[in-house]
Amino acid sequence: MRDCALGHSAVRVSELAFGAAGIGNLFSAVSDVQAGQAVAAAWESGVRYFDTAPHYGLGLSERRLGSALRDMPRNEYTLSTKVGRLLEPDTSTGGDDLANGFAVPADHRRVWDFSAEGVRRSLEDSLERLGLDRIDVVYLHDPDDHAEEALDQAYPELERLRAEGVLGAIGVGMNQTELLTRFIRDTDIDAVLLAGRYSLLDQRGLSELLPLAAERGAGVVIGGVFNSGLLADPRPGATFDYDTAPSELVARALDLKTVCEKHGVPLRAAALRFPFGHPAVAGVLVGTRSAAEIKDAAALLHHHVPAALWAELKERGLLPVDVPIPQESA
């Protein structure tokens, strides 16, 4: 699997990244064995970039990912996690964490903290849960409501850690473009993780963020290429941005599927390949929870997508005429 440098850093990422929210029991539980098999299948498929966060399963994702990667050659893969939410023990309520999307016991609570001290503590806690010697990339995680603290305290602390060689690269991960664009413009971040805003259904990232990233040399990792389900299986009742998709978007997704099938391409394959048309895009991150899912994603990523497909999508108004298209895949 191809890889490239993440922005202007020395860190390299494979074109397909393993998003580890699923093995943190996102929405429903998976076993330790299933989680380990998913990571092993990713490795066998050539994936060498793995992303997690304390938020995912209240630390379960980090523990499982670290365990699965422990025997892999450490210099052959890239690991990223995130800061901004500290985990505090909390046994007062009992129950589960499904209100936050994870099928795990609610034995901790998340505390927003983008202070310099919070960043250091978060990374120390993550390293302990992972059981690994280092973290390669650290993202500020969803600082939507904490922009000034993230810019004034968390980012400078990460910059210091990068200068000291503790981290290889730093970035910001969000599902909006405005604040990510501000970080690219006002800081020296290496990368942004943009979720759901550069897909076959949503190209908001194209207007300002992606051109600026290319200009400044910041790498972009694209998440949410299936827009939480609609582009994976377009039908009435499917989800878009974790809510029921409106009928007009379902119709658009079905039109996309029709054109893709005309050219012999699964819609999911086109959705995975689409972001690579832009030169700022370093990779695509896919959340998976099983060996079968990650093998499927790797196979689809390398499915032949003819240039005629992209041309027809533009002709039919299903993609903007000025959107950059990927080179024809082999």
PDB file of N, CA and C in Angstrom, residues 13 25 27 31 39 49 86 116 152 168 171 186 200 215 231 250-251 264 274 286 307 326:
ATOM      1  N   VAL A  13       2.413   8.113   6.439  1.00  0.00           N
ATOM      2  CA  VAL A  13       1.120   7.453   6.677  1.00  0.00           C
ATOM      3  C   VAL A  13       0.717   6.673   5.434  1.00  0.00           C
ATOM      4  N   ASN A  25     -15.833  -0.188  20.906  1.00  0.00           N
ATOM      5  CA  ASN A  25     -17.261  -0.498  21.104  1.00  0.00           C
ATOM      6  C   ASN A  25     -18.172   0.666  20.705  1.00  0.00           C
ATOM      7  N   PHE A  27     -21.126   2.195  19.351  1.00  0.00           N
ATOM      8  CA  PHE A  27     -22.537   1.799  19.156  1.00  0.00           C
ATOM      9  C   PHE A  27     -22.858   0.400  19.672  1.00  0.00           C
ATOM     10  N   SER A  31     -15.662  -8.066  20.779  1.00  0.00           N
ATOM     11  CA  SER A  31     -14.820  -8.735  21.773  1.00  0.00           C
ATOM     12  C   SER A  31     -13.358  -8.344  21.594  1.00  0.00           C
ATOM     13  N   VAL A  39      -7.262  -5.519  13.743  1.00  0.00           N
ATOM     14  CA  VAL A  39      -5.962  -4.860  13.603  1.00  0.00           C
ATOM     15  C   VAL A  39      -5.005  -5.745  12.809  1.00  0.00           C
ATOM     16  N   TYR A  49      -1.045   2.892   9.245  1.00  0.00           N
ATOM     17  CA  TYR A  49      -1.409   4.071  10.024  1.00  0.00           C
ATOM     18  C   TYR A  49      -2.647   3.726  10.843  1.00  0.00           C
ATOM     19  N   LEU A  86      -9.863  14.604  29.031  1.00  0.00           N
ATOM     20  CA  LEU A  86      -9.258  13.764  30.060  1.00  0.00           C
ATOM     21  C   LEU A  86     -10.303  12.785  30.589  1.00  0.00           C
ATOM     22  N   ALA A 116      -2.157  23.406  28.755  1.00  0.00           N
ATOM     23  CA  ALA A 116      -0.868  22.754  28.554  1.00  0.00           C
ATOM     24  C   ALA A 116      -0.711  21.563  29.494  1.00  0.00           C
ATOM     25  N   ASP A 152      -4.166  28.887  22.290  1.00  0.00           N
ATOM     26  CA  ASP A 152      -3.250  29.611  23.171  1.00  0.00           C
ATOM     27  C   ASP A 152      -2.465  28.699  24.111  1.00  0.00           C
ATOM     28  N   GLY A 168       6.237  13.303  16.455  1.00  0.00           N
ATOM     29  CA  GLY A 168       6.680  13.503  15.093  1.00  0.00           C
ATOM     30  C   GLY A 168       5.860  14.533  14.343  1.00  0.00           C
ATOM     31  N   GLY A 171      -1.543  17.952  14.878  1.00  0.00           N
ATOM     32  CA  GLY A 171      -2.637  18.380  14.029  1.00  0.00           C
ATOM     33  C   GLY A 171      -3.896  18.639  14.822  1.00  0.00           C
ATOM     34  N   ASP A 186      -3.020  30.067  11.082  1.00  0.00           N
ATOM     35  CA  ASP A 186      -2.411  30.776  12.204  1.00  0.00           C
ATOM     36  C   ASP A 186      -1.348  29.994  12.963  1.00  0.00           C
ATOM     37  N   LEU A 200     -18.190  12.452  -1.550  1.00  0.00           N
ATOM     38  CA  LEU A 200     -19.016  12.552  -2.749  1.00  0.00           C
ATOM     39  C   LEU A 200     -20.288  13.360  -2.509  1.00  0.00           C
ATOM     40  N   GLU A 215      -1.282  24.985  -0.026  1.00  0.00           N
ATOM     41  CA  GLU A 215      -0.384  26.136  -0.070  1.00  0.00           C
ATOM     42  C   GLU A 215       0.600  26.131   1.082  1.00  0.00           C
ATOM     43  N   LEU A 231     -23.377   6.726   2.109  1.00  0.00           N
ATOM     44  CA  LEU A 231     -22.639   6.343   0.914  1.00  0.00           C
ATOM     45  C   LEU A 231     -22.182   4.886   0.945  1.00  0.00           C
ATOM     46  N   VAL A 250     -30.755  11.163   0.134  1.00  0.00           N
ATOM     47  CA  VAL A 250     -30.880   9.750  -0.230  1.00  0.00           C
ATOM     48  C   VAL A 250     -30.997   9.618  -1.751  1.00  0.00           C
ATOM     49  N   ALA A 251     -31.809  10.478  -2.348  1.00  0.00           N
ATOM     50  CA  ALA A 251     -31.980  10.429  -3.806  1.00  0.00           C
ATOM     51  C   ALA A 251     -30.655  10.714  -4.512  1.00  0.00           C
ATOM     52  N   GLY A 264     -19.271  -0.105 -13.531  1.00  0.00           N
ATOM     53  CA  GLY A 264     -18.731  -1.297 -12.893  1.00  0.00           C
ATOM     54  C   GLY A 264     -17.965  -1.040 -11.622  1.00  0.00           C
ATOM     55  N   PHE A 274     -12.358   9.029  -4.063  1.00  0.00           N
ATOM     56  CA  PHE A 274     -12.619  10.421  -4.409  1.00  0.00           C
ATOM     57  C   PHE A 274     -11.675  11.428  -3.753  1.00  0.00           C
ATOM     58  N   VAL A 286     -10.715   5.075   7.738  1.00  0.00           N
ATOM     59  CA  VAL A 286     -11.971   4.343   7.760  1.00  0.00           C
ATOM     60  C   VAL A 286     -12.126   3.666   9.109  1.00  0.00           C
ATOM     61  N   ALA A 307     -11.695   7.136 -15.406  1.00  0.00           N
ATOM     62  CA  ALA A 307     -11.891   8.582 -15.472  1.00  0.00           C
ATOM     63  C   ALA A 307     -13.270   8.935 -16.002  1.00  0.00           C
ATOM     64  N   PRO A 326      -9.380  12.052  -8.966  1.00  0.00           N
ATOM     65  CA  PRO A 326      -8.180  11.217  -8.810  1.00  0.00           C
ATOM     66  C   PRO A 326      -7.682  10.754 -10.167  1.00  0.00           C
TER      67      PRO A 326
END
